[in-house]
């Protein structure tokens, strides 16, 4: 009988769903499986979609997925994975149901895999769980992966930064702009979408975003965040977003930024894993050494830098 690893690698959707469930349940065995799948990852285009609640992210994701599935003259049809991450929801209930309705046009298409993920009240770890789910989807051969995060906060920034292309969705109205600014989310945007352009105020939102970002043109090794207008409900402007994603992907490859981003991601991930492992070690040894060293640092008897050296050489 084939193993779960083999089934996922072969693109088996039920195996993929079960692996993601085990990631959500914090099953430690998944890391072994993901480790074995690692050589198969790195092939998918990862697109992060984030922004304030209710701006139309899921509607946009569904519209984009339809466009990617169909392909165009210059872009071949692609299989699509959708991961909706909701750090604010204690259960994977309501939001998912809503998304399912929004994405029902995609249901029944074997080339689309949709999955939701909620924090279930666990402390932290959601960004990593989302990253692991994306790795699993990548290994399963899904070619374009859309990662939707709801809300505005550090979790969203962390999750979005795991993507190659980050889209921040805004809706007309100043409130959303300020929220996004607060979370530092505009800074990570490669493409800004002002959705609900059928509502009043869309143009002034576009203007204020462009003013905030400053004018500039893309080219060579430099990418200037684009501001685009959509009506995701009707599909208006969504093809332009798909084209912008395509151009950004070309830019990433051309400029070497793709490798740099991947390197950065791998490094941040490695750091976190190492940090965790070291602390596991400390916990087993007891925190006595740590507390003692901390009091010495506070008393200026040694520096934090020296303390780390001493503790690690111990
Ligand atoms: N007028 C208008 N409404 C839209 C548009 N796009 C989406 N909506 C509506 O806005 C509401 C929220 O849409 P969603 O796609 O669920 O938004 P979301 O950002 O995914 O929401 P959360 O995941 O809950 O943060 C729904 O009622 C949509 O039908 C649009 O272009 N124009
Ligand atoms: Mg949504």
XYZ file of C-alpha atoms and ligand atoms in Angstrom:
347
model
C 0.000 0.000 0.000
C 1.378 3.421 -0.885
C 2.339 5.657 2.030
C 0.733 9.026 2.704
C 3.916 10.685 1.436
C 3.685 8.786 -1.842
C -0.008 9.526 -2.233
C 0.485 13.257 -1.647
C 3.431 13.278 -4.037
C 1.214 11.627 -6.635
C -1.307 14.444 -6.227
C -3.954 12.411 -4.389
C -6.429 15.006 -3.078
C -7.758 12.940 -0.199
C -4.245 12.217 1.013
C -3.469 15.941 0.743
C -6.590 16.834 2.738
C -5.695 14.309 5.406
C -2.117 15.578 5.645
C -3.393 19.149 6.089
C -5.796 17.968 8.813
C -2.863 16.407 10.618
C -0.936 19.673 10.275
C -3.886 21.497 11.850
C -4.017 18.971 14.660
C -0.350 19.575 15.396
C 0.511 15.945 14.764
C 4.331 15.855 15.115
C 4.555 13.069 12.534
C 3.724 15.536 9.753
C 7.160 17.114 9.896
C 8.726 13.819 8.903
C 6.358 13.564 5.956
C 6.892 17.191 4.915
C 10.630 16.647 5.154
C 10.376 13.765 2.702
C 8.192 15.877 0.406
C 10.584 18.833 0.496
C 12.404 17.991 -2.771
C 9.059 18.118 -4.569
C 8.238 21.635 -3.359
C 9.195 25.023 -4.757
C 7.384 24.526 -8.038
C 4.142 26.354 -7.260
C 3.442 30.045 -7.682
C 2.468 31.283 -4.239
C 0.122 34.253 -4.061
C -0.872 35.811 -0.748
C -4.104 37.774 -0.544
C -4.703 39.790 2.559
C -6.530 42.869 3.779
C -9.216 44.033 6.163
C -12.282 41.841 6.799
C -15.008 41.929 4.171
C -13.042 43.727 1.465
C -13.834 40.931 -0.996
C -10.738 38.740 -0.748
C -12.586 35.440 -1.150
C -14.599 36.785 -4.066
C -11.393 37.970 -5.718
C -9.671 34.658 -5.005
C -12.541 32.755 -6.611
C -12.465 35.047 -9.663
C -8.691 34.712 -9.986
C -8.891 30.943 -9.617
C -11.355 30.837 -12.504
C -8.977 32.865 -14.666
C -5.964 30.690 -13.795
C -7.943 27.529 -14.513
C -8.975 28.802 -17.913
C -5.591 30.204 -18.942
C -5.117 32.667 -21.789
C -3.117 32.794 -24.986
C 0.058 33.648 -23.107
C -0.695 31.725 -19.898
C -1.473 28.003 -19.946
C -4.281 26.714 -17.701
C -3.050 25.852 -14.235
C -4.233 23.771 -11.337
C -5.134 25.907 -8.349
C -4.907 25.444 -4.607
C -6.745 27.806 -2.278
C -5.909 28.073 1.406
C -8.135 30.373 3.442
C -6.565 31.125 6.801
C -8.656 32.772 9.481
C -6.720 33.581 12.635
C -9.691 35.370 14.177
C -12.072 32.453 14.041
C -11.953 30.052 16.997
C -13.661 27.362 14.914
C -13.392 26.488 11.284
C -17.091 27.213 10.869
C -18.771 30.305 9.532
C -16.045 31.850 7.443
C -15.489 28.620 5.611
C -19.142 28.156 4.884
C -19.255 31.655 3.414
C -16.164 30.956 1.347
C -17.632 27.695 0.123
C -20.654 29.574 -1.173
C -18.464 32.246 -2.737
C -16.329 29.595 -4.377
C -19.110 27.271 -5.428
C -18.418 27.976 -9.089
C -15.138 26.185 -8.553
C -16.697 23.162 -6.883
C -16.595 20.087 -9.025
C -13.468 21.232 -10.836
C -10.851 18.569 -10.134
C -8.150 21.126 -10.901
C -9.047 23.189 -7.846
C -8.307 22.248 -4.245
C -9.901 24.404 -1.536
C -9.035 24.233 2.111
C -9.659 26.429 5.146
C -7.582 26.686 8.249
C -8.434 28.334 11.569
C -6.349 28.844 14.645
C -8.738 27.004 16.977
C -7.465 29.215 19.754
C -3.969 27.782 19.757
C -1.251 30.206 20.734
C 0.782 31.206 17.713
C 1.890 28.649 15.211
C -0.743 29.518 12.659
C 1.722 31.037 10.228
C 3.785 27.894 10.426
C 0.773 25.617 10.037
C -0.283 27.640 6.994
C 3.239 27.391 5.607
C 3.189 23.639 6.109
C -0.179 23.343 4.363
C 1.178 25.340 1.441
C 4.205 23.037 1.252
C 1.895 20.031 1.177
C -0.179 21.589 -1.622
C 2.973 22.479 -3.540
C 4.298 18.932 -3.180
C 0.969 17.592 -4.419
C 1.603 19.439 -7.674
C -0.871 22.306 -7.423
C 0.600 24.922 -9.720
C -0.829 28.162 -8.398
C -1.594 28.483 -4.701
C -3.702 31.348 -3.388
C -3.397 31.970 0.337
C -6.139 34.155 1.777
C -5.761 35.594 5.254
C -8.592 37.399 7.009
C -8.045 40.396 9.183
C -5.125 42.711 9.689
C -2.267 41.931 12.003
C 1.114 40.341 12.363
C -0.266 36.885 11.601
C -1.386 38.094 8.188
C 1.950 39.731 7.499
C 3.767 36.520 8.492
C 1.529 34.352 6.365
C 1.490 36.694 3.385
C 5.259 36.906 3.403
C 5.439 33.212 2.680
C 4.079 34.019 -0.767
C 5.991 35.146 -3.848
C 3.447 37.791 -4.702
C 1.485 39.650 -2.044
C -1.838 41.246 -2.901
C -3.450 43.599 -0.405
C -7.145 44.126 -0.944
C -8.771 47.375 0.073
C -12.316 48.602 -0.332
C -13.463 52.216 -0.748
C -13.289 54.173 2.508
C -10.490 55.623 4.533
C -10.926 53.299 7.506
C -9.447 50.350 5.698
C -6.434 52.331 4.536
C -5.604 53.338 8.062
C -6.025 49.788 9.316
C -3.733 48.443 6.665
C -1.161 51.116 7.354
C -1.222 50.321 11.031
C -0.422 46.702 10.426
C 2.413 47.640 8.104
C 0.608 45.649 5.497
C 0.953 48.161 2.684
C 4.706 47.772 2.847
C 4.523 44.117 1.944
C 2.116 44.622 -0.977
C 3.345 43.887 -4.486
C -0.095 44.602 -5.859
C -2.800 46.680 -4.213
C -6.340 45.997 -5.259
C -9.124 48.454 -4.560
C -12.091 46.116 -4.784
C -15.780 47.077 -4.784
C -14.976 49.705 -7.369
C -18.707 49.794 -8.074
C -19.151 51.594 -4.741
C -18.582 55.338 -4.319
C -15.139 56.483 -3.238
C -13.092 53.872 -5.109
C -11.207 56.457 -7.166
C -10.251 58.513 -4.154
C -9.043 55.349 -2.373
C -6.922 54.555 -5.425
C -5.591 58.113 -5.428
C -4.714 58.098 -1.749
C -3.003 54.728 -2.038
C -0.986 55.900 -5.027
C -0.051 59.046 -3.136
C 1.077 56.977 -0.166
C 3.160 54.660 -2.296
C 4.641 57.423 -4.383
C 4.775 57.437 -8.147
C 7.239 55.306 -9.944
C 7.626 52.832 -12.690
C 8.640 49.246 -12.656
C 11.428 47.944 -14.767
C 14.728 46.167 -14.537
C 15.428 45.132 -10.987
C 12.839 47.302 -9.363
C 9.181 46.674 -8.679
C 6.798 49.422 -7.771
C 3.588 48.272 -6.113
C 0.688 48.539 -8.540
C -2.716 49.885 -7.565
C -5.568 48.251 -9.476
C -9.333 48.581 -9.317
C -11.706 45.601 -9.396
C -15.310 44.603 -9.026
C -14.611 41.046 -7.934
C -18.335 40.209 -7.899
C -18.672 40.805 -11.644
C -15.087 39.933 -12.522
C -14.341 43.435 -13.783
C -10.629 44.230 -13.588
C -9.673 40.769 -12.356
C -7.915 39.819 -15.598
C -5.668 42.871 -15.060
C -4.821 41.520 -11.602
C -3.945 38.154 -13.136
C -1.715 39.934 -15.645
C -0.046 41.916 -12.878
C 0.632 38.673 -10.980
C 2.164 37.238 -14.140
C 4.343 40.320 -14.633
C 5.417 40.233 -11.005
C 6.387 36.580 -11.372
C 8.493 37.455 -14.417
C 10.073 40.283 -12.467
C 10.873 37.958 -9.562
C 12.671 35.558 -11.861
C 14.443 38.211 -13.928
C 15.743 40.178 -10.964
C 16.813 37.249 -8.839
C 14.351 38.432 -6.209
C 12.610 35.051 -6.258
C 15.734 33.349 -4.991
C 16.343 36.088 -2.469
C 12.809 35.786 -1.107
C 13.091 32.031 -0.888
C 16.410 32.327 0.868
C 14.925 34.815 3.323
C 11.960 32.564 4.001
C 14.144 29.509 4.502
C 16.377 31.438 6.843
C 13.540 32.802 8.958
C 12.012 29.328 9.160
C 15.319 27.767 10.123
C 15.905 30.361 12.794
C 12.538 29.666 14.346
C 13.089 25.923 14.320
C 16.510 26.275 15.871
C 15.202 28.651 18.493
C 12.503 26.172 19.397
C 14.897 23.260 19.590
C 17.260 25.169 21.808
C 14.469 26.089 24.155
C 13.283 22.511 24.280
C 16.780 21.713 25.450
C 16.654 24.396 28.097
C 13.302 23.250 29.339
C 14.639 19.759 29.850
C 17.683 21.043 31.680
C 15.619 23.361 33.836
C 15.635 27.104 33.541
C 17.958 27.631 36.479
C 20.951 28.529 34.322
C 18.840 30.868 32.259
C 17.411 32.690 35.279
C 20.824 32.991 36.859
C 22.326 34.367 33.677
C 19.438 36.826 33.341
C 20.085 38.226 36.794
C 23.761 38.607 35.946
C 22.822 40.508 32.797
C 20.465 42.741 34.793
C 23.208 43.388 37.350
C 25.564 44.293 34.490
C 27.882 41.476 35.503
C 27.812 40.139 31.994
C 26.397 41.150 28.642
C 23.606 39.283 26.844
C 26.126 38.427 24.145
C 28.484 36.830 26.649
C 25.605 35.058 28.341
C 24.622 33.343 25.111
C 28.187 32.187 24.581
C 28.470 30.837 28.089
C 25.112 29.084 27.983
C 25.738 27.496 24.609
C 29.181 26.278 25.486
C 27.816 24.739 28.623
N -20.366 45.792 -4.156
C -19.448 44.842 -4.166
N -19.482 43.874 -3.253
C -18.537 42.924 -3.293
C -17.520 42.922 -4.271
N -16.720 41.857 -4.036
C -17.213 41.226 -2.970
N -18.326 41.857 -2.515
C -19.171 41.470 -1.376
O -18.520 41.786 -0.170
C -18.830 40.824 0.827
C -17.551 40.224 1.382
O -16.927 39.490 0.352
P -15.842 38.384 0.666
O -15.283 37.946 -0.628
O -16.376 37.365 1.574
O -14.787 39.253 1.450
P -13.558 38.746 2.311
O -12.571 39.839 2.283
O -13.128 37.417 1.851
O -14.217 38.627 3.727
P -13.547 37.950 5.022
O -12.881 36.688 4.557
O -14.694 37.699 5.936
O -12.584 38.966 5.548
C -19.718 39.794 0.161
O -21.052 40.080 0.463
C -19.425 39.986 -1.303
O -20.499 39.617 -2.110
C -17.517 43.962 -5.245
O -16.669 44.041 -6.132
N -18.491 44.897 -5.128
Mg -12.825 35.603 2.918
